[in-house]
PDB file of C-alpha atoms and ligand atoms in Angstrom:
ATOM      1  CA  MET A   1     -24.958   0.756  -8.981  1.00  0.00           C
ATOM      2  CA  LYS A   2     -23.508   3.877  -7.997  1.00  0.00           C
ATOM      3  CA  PRO A   3     -21.888   5.639 -10.853  1.00  0.00           C
ATOM      4  CA  LEU A   4     -18.130   5.592 -11.087  1.00  0.00           C
ATOM      5  CA  ASP A   5     -16.217   8.521  -9.967  1.00  0.00           C
ATOM      6  CA  ASN A   6     -13.708  10.085 -12.546  1.00  0.00           C
ATOM      7  CA  ALA A   7     -10.051   9.072 -11.852  1.00  0.00           C
ATOM      8  CA  ALA A   8      -7.730   8.319  -9.151  1.00  0.00           C
ATOM      9  CA  LEU A   9      -3.989   7.847  -8.691  1.00  0.00           C
ATOM     10  CA  VAL A  10      -3.057   5.027  -6.361  1.00  0.00           C
ATOM     11  CA  LEU A  11       0.053   4.860  -4.341  1.00  0.00           C
ATOM     12  CA  PHE A  12       0.971   1.427  -5.190  1.00  0.00           C
ATOM     13  CA  SER A  13       4.127  -0.090  -3.603  1.00  0.00           C
ATOM     14  CA  GLY A  14       3.343  -3.808  -4.120  1.00  0.00           C
ATOM     15  CA  GLY A  15       2.515  -4.489  -0.627  1.00  0.00           C
ATOM     16  CA  GLN A  16      -0.781  -5.912   1.001  1.00  0.00           C
ATOM     17  CA  ASP A  17      -2.050  -2.529   1.793  1.00  0.00           C
ATOM     18  CA  SER A  18      -1.494  -0.730  -1.443  1.00  0.00           C
ATOM     19  CA  THR A  19      -2.763  -3.791  -3.403  1.00  0.00           C
ATOM     20  CA  THR A  20      -6.110  -3.691  -1.282  1.00  0.00           C
ATOM     21  CA  CYS A  21      -6.203   0.007  -2.010  1.00  0.00           C
ATOM     22  CA  LEU A  22      -5.812  -0.538  -5.706  1.00  0.00           C
ATOM     23  CA  ALA A  23      -8.827  -3.106  -5.814  1.00  0.00           C
ATOM     24  CA  TRP A  24     -10.814  -0.552  -3.772  1.00  0.00           C
ATOM     25  CA  ALA A  25     -10.020   2.342  -6.426  1.00  0.00           C
ATOM     26  CA  LEU A  26     -10.628   0.061  -9.352  1.00  0.00           C
ATOM     27  CA  SER A  27     -14.210  -0.627  -8.007  1.00  0.00           C
ATOM     28  CA  ARG A  28     -14.840   3.123  -7.579  1.00  0.00           C
ATOM     29  CA  TYR A  29     -13.197   5.052 -10.352  1.00  0.00           C
ATOM     30  CA  ALA A  30     -13.580   4.881 -14.191  1.00  0.00           C
ATOM     31  CA  ARG A  31      -9.763   5.402 -14.616  1.00  0.00           C
ATOM     32  CA  VAL A  32      -7.089   4.346 -12.251  1.00  0.00           C
ATOM     33  CA  GLU A  33      -3.256   5.093 -12.528  1.00  0.00           C
ATOM     34  CA  THR A  34      -0.646   3.684 -10.300  1.00  0.00           C
ATOM     35  CA  LEU A  35       2.590   5.205  -8.779  1.00  0.00           C
ATOM     36  CA  GLY A  36       5.591   3.552  -7.149  1.00  0.00           C
ATOM     37  CA  PHE A  37       8.827   4.993  -5.724  1.00  0.00           C
ATOM     38  CA  ASP A  38      12.108   3.901  -6.158  1.00  0.00           C
ATOM     39  CA  TYR A  39      14.061   5.033  -3.075  1.00  0.00           C
ATOM     40  CA  ARG A  40      16.861   2.536  -3.052  1.00  0.00           C
ATOM     41  CA  GLN A  41      14.774   0.352  -0.562  1.00  0.00           C
ATOM     42  CA  ARG A  42      17.285  -1.962   0.891  1.00  0.00           C
ATOM     43  CA  HIS A  43      15.240  -4.663  -0.705  1.00  0.00           C
ATOM     44  CA  ALA A  44      14.026  -4.022  -4.203  1.00  0.00           C
ATOM     45  CA  ILE A  45      11.533  -6.896  -4.069  1.00  0.00           C
ATOM     46  CA  GLU A  46       8.565  -4.645  -3.444  1.00  0.00           C
ATOM     47  CA  LEU A  47       9.335  -2.851  -6.442  1.00  0.00           C
ATOM     48  CA  SER A  48       9.747  -6.046  -8.525  1.00  0.00           C
ATOM     49  CA  VAL A  49       6.483  -7.726  -7.680  1.00  0.00           C
ATOM     50  CA  ARG A  50       4.444  -4.754  -8.922  1.00  0.00           C
ATOM     51  CA  PRO A  51       4.142  -5.438 -12.528  1.00  0.00           C
ATOM     52  CA  LYS A  52       3.154  -9.059 -11.735  1.00  0.00           C
ATOM     53  CA  ILE A  53       0.328  -7.777  -9.455  1.00  0.00           C
ATOM     54  CA  LEU A  54      -0.822  -5.338 -12.059  1.00  0.00           C
ATOM     55  CA  GLN A  55      -0.938  -8.069 -14.771  1.00  0.00           C
ATOM     56  CA  THR A  56      -2.833 -10.367 -12.374  1.00  0.00           C
ATOM     57  CA  ILE A  57      -5.296  -7.961 -11.090  1.00  0.00           C
ATOM     58  CA  ARG A  58      -6.292  -7.131 -14.700  1.00  0.00           C
ATOM     59  CA  SER A  59      -7.230 -10.767 -15.275  1.00  0.00           C
ATOM     60  CA  LEU A  60      -9.510 -10.990 -12.174  1.00  0.00           C
ATOM     61  CA  ASP A  61     -12.180  -8.590 -13.695  1.00  0.00           C
ATOM     62  CA  SER A  62     -12.733  -7.198 -17.138  1.00  0.00           C
ATOM     63  CA  ASP A  63     -13.984  -3.974 -15.748  1.00  0.00           C
ATOM     64  CA  TRP A  64     -10.952  -3.423 -13.524  1.00  0.00           C
ATOM     65  CA  ALA A  65      -8.817  -4.300 -16.589  1.00  0.00           C
ATOM     66  CA  ALA A  66     -10.570  -1.681 -18.617  1.00  0.00           C
ATOM     67  CA  ARG A  67     -10.272   0.897 -15.874  1.00  0.00           C
ATOM     68  CA  LEU A  68      -6.455   0.368 -14.907  1.00  0.00           C
ATOM     69  CA  GLY A  69      -4.174   2.663 -16.957  1.00  0.00           C
ATOM     70  CA  ASN A  70      -0.717   3.866 -16.709  1.00  0.00           C
ATOM     71  CA  ASP A  71       1.759   2.726 -14.057  1.00  0.00           C
ATOM     72  CA  HIS A  72       4.517   5.299 -13.128  1.00  0.00           C
ATOM     73  CA  VAL A  73       7.738   4.696 -11.110  1.00  0.00           C
ATOM     74  CA  LEU A  74       9.442   7.782  -9.734  1.00  0.00           C
ATOM     75  CA  ASP A  75      13.041   7.642  -8.751  1.00  0.00           C
ATOM     76  CA  LEU A  76      13.427   9.144  -5.348  1.00  0.00           C
ATOM     77  CA  SER A  77      17.047   7.885  -4.481  1.00  0.00           C
ATOM     78  CA  VAL A  78      17.609  11.087  -2.833  1.00  0.00           C
ATOM     79  CA  LEU A  79      15.572   9.830   0.074  1.00  0.00           C
ATOM     80  CA  GLY A  80      18.398   7.328   0.823  1.00  0.00           C
ATOM     81  CA  ASP A  81      20.780  10.401   0.906  1.00  0.00           C
ATOM     82  CA  VAL A  82      18.918  12.480   3.372  1.00  0.00           C
ATOM     83  CA  SER A  83      17.745   9.732   5.824  1.00  0.00           C
ATOM     84  CA  GLU A  84      19.506   6.986   7.481  1.00  0.00           C
ATOM     85  CA  THR A  85      16.940   4.412   8.350  1.00  0.00           C
ATOM     86  CA  ALA A  86      16.685   0.546   8.502  1.00  0.00           C
ATOM     87  CA  LEU A  87      14.656   0.592   5.435  1.00  0.00           C
ATOM     88  CA  THR A  88      17.350   2.165   3.224  1.00  0.00           C
ATOM     89  CA  ARG A  89      20.361   0.892   5.052  1.00  0.00           C
ATOM     90  CA  ASP A  90      21.428  -2.617   6.024  1.00  0.00           C
ATOM     91  CA  SER A  91      20.900  -2.290   9.816  1.00  0.00           C
ATOM     92  CA  ASP A  92      18.903  -4.252  12.239  1.00  0.00           C
ATOM     93  CA  ILE A  93      15.215  -3.251  12.830  1.00  0.00           C
ATOM     94  CA  ALA A  94      15.036  -1.720  16.398  1.00  0.00           C
ATOM     95  CA  MET A  95      12.989   0.870  18.343  1.00  0.00           C
ATOM     96  CA  GLN A  96      14.601   4.171  18.770  1.00  0.00           C
ATOM     97  CA  ALA A  97      14.847   6.392  21.756  1.00  0.00           C
ATOM     98  CA  ASN A  98      11.968   8.471  20.592  1.00  0.00           C
ATOM     99  CA  GLY A  99       9.610   5.576  20.493  1.00  0.00           C
ATOM    100  CA  LEU A 100       9.591   5.272  16.726  1.00  0.00           C
ATOM    101  CA  PRO A 101      11.087   2.179  14.937  1.00  0.00           C
ATOM    102  CA  ASN A 102      14.157   2.847  12.867  1.00  0.00           C
ATOM    103  CA  THR A 103      12.359   1.796   9.807  1.00  0.00           C
ATOM    104  CA  PHE A 104      10.757   5.344   9.971  1.00  0.00           C
ATOM    105  CA  VAL A 105      11.737   7.288   6.883  1.00  0.00           C
ATOM    106  CA  PRO A 106      11.060  10.801   8.137  1.00  0.00           C
ATOM    107  CA  GLY A 107       8.492  12.715   5.795  1.00  0.00           C
ATOM    108  CA  ARG A 108       8.321   9.877   3.413  1.00  0.00           C
ATOM    109  CA  ASN A 109       4.539   9.955   2.948  1.00  0.00           C
ATOM    110  CA  LEU A 110       4.794  13.968   2.684  1.00  0.00           C
ATOM    111  CA  LEU A 111       7.153  13.731  -0.149  1.00  0.00           C
ATOM    112  CA  PHE A 112       5.226  10.712  -1.804  1.00  0.00           C
ATOM    113  CA  LEU A 113       1.896  12.557  -1.648  1.00  0.00           C
ATOM    114  CA  THR A 114       3.384  15.787  -2.787  1.00  0.00           C
ATOM    115  CA  LEU A 115       4.947  14.085  -5.896  1.00  0.00           C
ATOM    116  CA  ALA A 116       1.756  12.130  -6.429  1.00  0.00           C
ATOM    117  CA  ALA A 117      -0.200  15.214  -6.391  1.00  0.00           C
ATOM    118  CA  ALA A 118       2.173  16.998  -9.114  1.00  0.00           C
ATOM    119  CA  LEU A 119       1.815  13.819 -11.328  1.00  0.00           C
ATOM    120  CA  ALA A 120      -1.942  13.669 -10.707  1.00  0.00           C
ATOM    121  CA  TYR A 121      -2.305  17.303 -11.743  1.00  0.00           C
ATOM    122  CA  ARG A 122      -0.495  16.622 -14.928  1.00  0.00           C
ATOM    123  CA  ARG A 123      -2.620  13.478 -15.590  1.00  0.00           C
ATOM    124  CA  GLY A 124      -5.833  15.356 -14.969  1.00  0.00           C
ATOM    125  CA  ILE A 125      -6.494  13.390 -11.835  1.00  0.00           C
ATOM    126  CA  ASP A 126      -8.043  14.909  -8.596  1.00  0.00           C
ATOM    127  CA  VAL A 127      -7.867  11.902  -6.145  1.00  0.00           C
ATOM    128  CA  LEU A 128      -4.912  10.354  -4.591  1.00  0.00           C
ATOM    129  CA  VAL A 129      -5.393   6.912  -2.819  1.00  0.00           C
ATOM    130  CA  GLY A 130      -2.847   5.589  -0.209  1.00  0.00           C
ATOM    131  CA  GLY A 131      -2.817   2.735   2.181  1.00  0.00           C
ATOM    132  CA  MET A 132      -1.958   4.947   5.284  1.00  0.00           C
ATOM    133  CA  CYS A 133      -3.523   3.391   8.467  1.00  0.00           C
ATOM    134  CA  GLU A 134      -3.801   4.814  11.995  1.00  0.00           C
ATOM    135  CA  THR A 135      -4.992   1.386  13.436  1.00  0.00           C
ATOM    136  CA  ASP A 136      -2.218  -0.891  13.280  1.00  0.00           C
ATOM    137  CA  PHE A 137       0.488   1.750  12.553  1.00  0.00           C
ATOM    138  CA  SER A 138       3.873   1.465  13.825  1.00  0.00           C
ATOM    139  CA  GLY A 139       3.739   5.060  15.193  1.00  0.00           C
ATOM    140  CA  TYR A 140       4.680   6.765  12.066  1.00  0.00           C
ATOM    141  CA  PRO A 141       3.293  10.321  12.164  1.00  0.00           C
ATOM    142  CA  ASP A 142       3.037  10.743   8.443  1.00  0.00           C
ATOM    143  CA  CYS A 143       0.412   7.912   8.592  1.00  0.00           C
ATOM    144  CA  ARG A 144      -1.876   9.842  10.831  1.00  0.00           C
ATOM    145  CA  ASN A 145      -5.194  11.047   9.672  1.00  0.00           C
ATOM    146  CA  GLU A 146      -4.554  14.456  10.987  1.00  0.00           C
ATOM    147  CA  THR A 147      -1.347  14.723   9.104  1.00  0.00           C
ATOM    148  CA  LEU A 148      -3.024  13.770   5.837  1.00  0.00           C
ATOM    149  CA  ARG A 149      -6.050  16.115   6.232  1.00  0.00           C
ATOM    150  CA  ALA A 150      -3.515  18.788   6.846  1.00  0.00           C
ATOM    151  CA  LEU A 151      -1.443  17.908   3.764  1.00  0.00           C
ATOM    152  CA  GLN A 152      -4.634  17.722   1.669  1.00  0.00           C
ATOM    153  CA  ALA A 153      -5.353  21.301   2.780  1.00  0.00           C
ATOM    154  CA  THR A 154      -1.821  22.361   1.853  1.00  0.00           C
ATOM    155  CA  LEU A 155      -1.968  20.752  -1.573  1.00  0.00           C
ATOM    156  CA  GLN A 156      -5.263  22.127  -2.378  1.00  0.00           C
ATOM    157  CA  LEU A 157      -3.818  25.561  -1.641  1.00  0.00           C
ATOM    158  CA  GLY A 158      -0.470  25.092  -3.114  1.00  0.00           C
ATOM    159  CA  MET A 159      -1.789  23.812  -6.228  1.00  0.00           C
ATOM    160  CA  ASP A 160      -4.938  25.652  -6.426  1.00  0.00           C
ATOM    161  CA  ALA A 161      -6.600  22.307  -7.384  1.00  0.00           C
ATOM    162  CA  PRO A 162      -9.394  20.198  -5.769  1.00  0.00           C
ATOM    163  CA  ILE A 163      -6.845  17.376  -4.733  1.00  0.00           C
ATOM    164  CA  GLU A 164      -8.259  14.898  -2.398  1.00  0.00           C
ATOM    165  CA  ILE A 165      -6.501  12.158  -0.469  1.00  0.00           C
ATOM    166  CA  GLU A 166      -8.517   9.092   0.204  1.00  0.00           C
ATOM    167  CA  THR A 167      -7.205   6.559   2.701  1.00  0.00           C
ATOM    168  CA  PRO A 168      -9.633   3.606   2.698  1.00  0.00           C
ATOM    169  CA  LEU A 169      -7.532   1.621   5.213  1.00  0.00           C
ATOM    170  CA  MET A 170      -7.183   4.444   7.779  1.00  0.00           C
ATOM    171  CA  TRP A 171      -9.464   2.972  10.536  1.00  0.00           C
ATOM    172  CA  LEU A 172      -9.038  -0.739   9.555  1.00  0.00           C
ATOM    173  CA  ASP A 173      -6.889  -3.269  11.435  1.00  0.00           C
ATOM    174  CA  LYS A 174      -4.996  -5.755   9.349  1.00  0.00           C
ATOM    175  CA  ALA A 175      -7.902  -8.359   9.737  1.00  0.00           C
ATOM    176  CA  ALA A 176     -10.329  -5.847   8.394  1.00  0.00           C
ATOM    177  CA  THR A 177      -7.917  -4.995   5.487  1.00  0.00           C
ATOM    178  CA  TRP A 178      -8.143  -8.819   4.460  1.00  0.00           C
ATOM    179  CA  GLN A 179     -11.962  -8.632   4.821  1.00  0.00           C
ATOM    180  CA  LEU A 180     -12.120  -5.501   2.563  1.00  0.00           C
ATOM    181  CA  ALA A 181      -9.972  -7.395   0.049  1.00  0.00           C
ATOM    182  CA  ASP A 182     -12.546 -10.336   0.299  1.00  0.00           C
ATOM    183  CA  GLN A 183     -15.528  -8.208  -0.244  1.00  0.00           C
ATOM    184  CA  LEU A 184     -13.791  -6.455  -3.309  1.00  0.00           C
ATOM    185  CA  GLY A 185     -12.344  -9.336  -5.204  1.00  0.00           C
ATOM    186  CA  GLY A 186     -13.287 -12.582  -3.416  1.00  0.00           C
ATOM    187  CA  LYS A 187     -10.977 -15.560  -3.190  1.00  0.00           C
ATOM    188  CA  ALA A 188      -9.131 -14.578  -6.182  1.00  0.00           C
ATOM    189  CA  LEU A 189      -8.032 -11.249  -4.931  1.00  0.00           C
ATOM    190  CA  ILE A 190      -7.145 -12.893  -1.469  1.00  0.00           C
ATOM    191  CA  ASP A 191      -4.918 -15.317  -3.372  1.00  0.00           C
ATOM    192  CA  LEU A 192      -3.330 -12.584  -5.214  1.00  0.00           C
ATOM    193  CA  ILE A 193      -2.518 -10.649  -2.144  1.00  0.00           C
ATOM    194  CA  ARG A 194      -1.345 -13.775  -0.220  1.00  0.00           C
ATOM    195  CA  THR A 195       1.047 -15.092  -2.924  1.00  0.00           C
ATOM    196  CA  GLU A 196       2.207 -12.026  -4.884  1.00  0.00           C
ATOM    197  CA  THR A 197       2.367  -8.998  -2.605  1.00  0.00           C
ATOM    198  CA  HIS A 198       5.322  -8.317  -0.334  1.00  0.00           C
ATOM    199  CA  THR A 199       5.349  -6.690   3.130  1.00  0.00           C
ATOM    200  CA  CYS A 200       8.419  -8.184   4.830  1.00  0.00           C
ATOM    201  CA  TYR A 201      10.966  -5.586   5.862  1.00  0.00           C
ATOM    202  CA  LEU A 202      13.820  -8.265   5.492  1.00  0.00           C
ATOM    203  CA  GLY A 203      12.791  -8.983   1.943  1.00  0.00           C
ATOM    204  CA  GLU A 204      12.477 -12.722   2.692  1.00  0.00           C
ATOM    205  CA  ARG A 205      10.693 -14.460  -0.167  1.00  0.00           C
ATOM    206  CA  THR A 206      11.645 -18.117  -0.376  1.00  0.00           C
ATOM    207  CA  LEU A 207       8.926 -19.906   1.643  1.00  0.00           C
ATOM    208  CA  LEU A 208       5.121 -19.382   0.860  1.00  0.00           C
ATOM    209  CA  HIS A 209       3.137 -19.424   4.322  1.00  0.00           C
ATOM    210  CA  ASP A 210      -0.597 -19.366   4.436  1.00  0.00           C
ATOM    211  CA  TRP A 211      -0.334 -15.649   4.936  1.00  0.00           C
ATOM    212  CA  GLY A 212       2.077 -15.068   2.237  1.00  0.00           C
ATOM    213  CA  TYR A 213       5.799 -14.672   1.868  1.00  0.00           C
ATOM    214  CA  GLY A 214       8.119 -13.175   4.524  1.00  0.00           C
ATOM    215  CA  CYS A 215      10.559 -13.858   7.302  1.00  0.00           C
ATOM    216  CA  GLY A 216       7.620 -14.225  10.037  1.00  0.00           C
ATOM    217  CA  GLN A 217       9.688 -12.224  12.532  1.00  0.00           C
ATOM    218  CA  CYS A 218       9.945  -8.589  11.562  1.00  0.00           C
ATOM    219  CA  PRO A 219       7.183  -6.111  12.628  1.00  0.00           C
ATOM    220  CA  ALA A 220       5.582  -6.046   9.186  1.00  0.00           C
ATOM    221  CA  CYS A 221       5.286  -9.943   9.094  1.00  0.00           C
ATOM    222  CA  GLU A 222       3.908  -9.982  12.475  1.00  0.00           C
ATOM    223  CA  LEU A 223       1.184  -7.658  11.727  1.00  0.00           C
ATOM    224  CA  ARG A 224       0.470  -9.649   8.649  1.00  0.00           C
ATOM    225  CA  ILE A 225       0.271 -12.937  10.299  1.00  0.00           C
ATOM    226  CA  LYS A 226      -1.918 -11.794  13.102  1.00  0.00           C
ATOM    227  CA  GLY A 227      -4.458 -10.143  10.638  1.00  0.00           C
ATOM    228  CA  TYR A 228      -4.431 -13.098   8.342  1.00  0.00           C
ATOM    229  CA  GLU A 229      -5.026 -15.450  11.215  1.00  0.00           C
ATOM    230  CA  THR A 230      -7.852 -13.427  12.603  1.00  0.00           C
ATOM    231  CA  PHE A 231      -9.493 -13.081   9.109  1.00  0.00           C
ATOM    232  CA  SER A 232      -9.116 -16.713   8.232  1.00  0.00           C
ATOM    233  CA  GLY A 233     -10.607 -17.734  11.554  1.00  0.00           C
ATOM    234  CA  THR A 234     -13.442 -15.427  11.179  1.00  0.00           C
ATOM    235  CA  LYS A 235     -14.212 -17.014   7.974  1.00  0.00           C
ATOM    236  CA  HIS A 236     -13.862 -20.462   9.654  1.00  0.00           C
ATOM    237  CA  LEU A 237     -11.601 -21.654   6.737  1.00  0.00           C
ATOM    238  CA  ALA A 238      -8.378 -23.599   7.335  1.00  0.00           C
ATOM    239  CA  PRO A 239      -5.637 -21.936   5.624  1.00  0.00           C
ATOM    240  CA  ARG A 240      -5.321 -24.762   3.030  1.00  0.00           C
ATOM    241  CA  ASP A 241      -8.725 -23.989   1.872  1.00  0.00           C
ATOM    242  CA  LEU A 242      -7.857 -20.490   0.925  1.00  0.00           C
TER     243      LEU A 242
HETATM  244 ZN1   ZN B 301       9.398 -10.123   7.691  1.00  0.00          ZN
END
């Protein structure tokens, strides 16, 4: 087996993508810490599911349990003051004239990764792991690979540290993200992601569908459903068997 790399800090929101990234990091790094941001998301559900996911993921694998270290949550409520978006205000999700959905929080990932780099520096960690993805992305320019390569170069220069940004989902679609989770943690991890992670923009969490909780209508739910259906079809398993 390939020896483990030293340490990674995972941007962990409590959604499907960041939970898959966490499992990816736990199978590669000897020490893994997690970071979440409280930016007064209009639904705090993502933040509230994080501790349970961390607890469950420890129970899936004793090696993962040994590697998973501190969880950090930073207050970024200032983001709600500087940007008016459907993620931080109670307004309908819609496309804007510039072609971006109004869920776009300008510069969010730039802020997240810069703060993550500062925290990682203090914790003796060189690798940041994020679930940014160019394949299924909603047009968010701060999820693009080019943006993240440029930011990595900036962080390396500005902090004089060998900071790396790893984005294991960058070229995967949602079905491939489910497949990656299956490879990393099998049915137990798939079940954790289905039942405990949260993706829905509307914060809907009353009815458990095959693909997890959510309204089934918002752009995040639509992507999640489409990916899960492709994934479960590929595996020739009826949803009830998963
Ligand atoms: Zn939804």
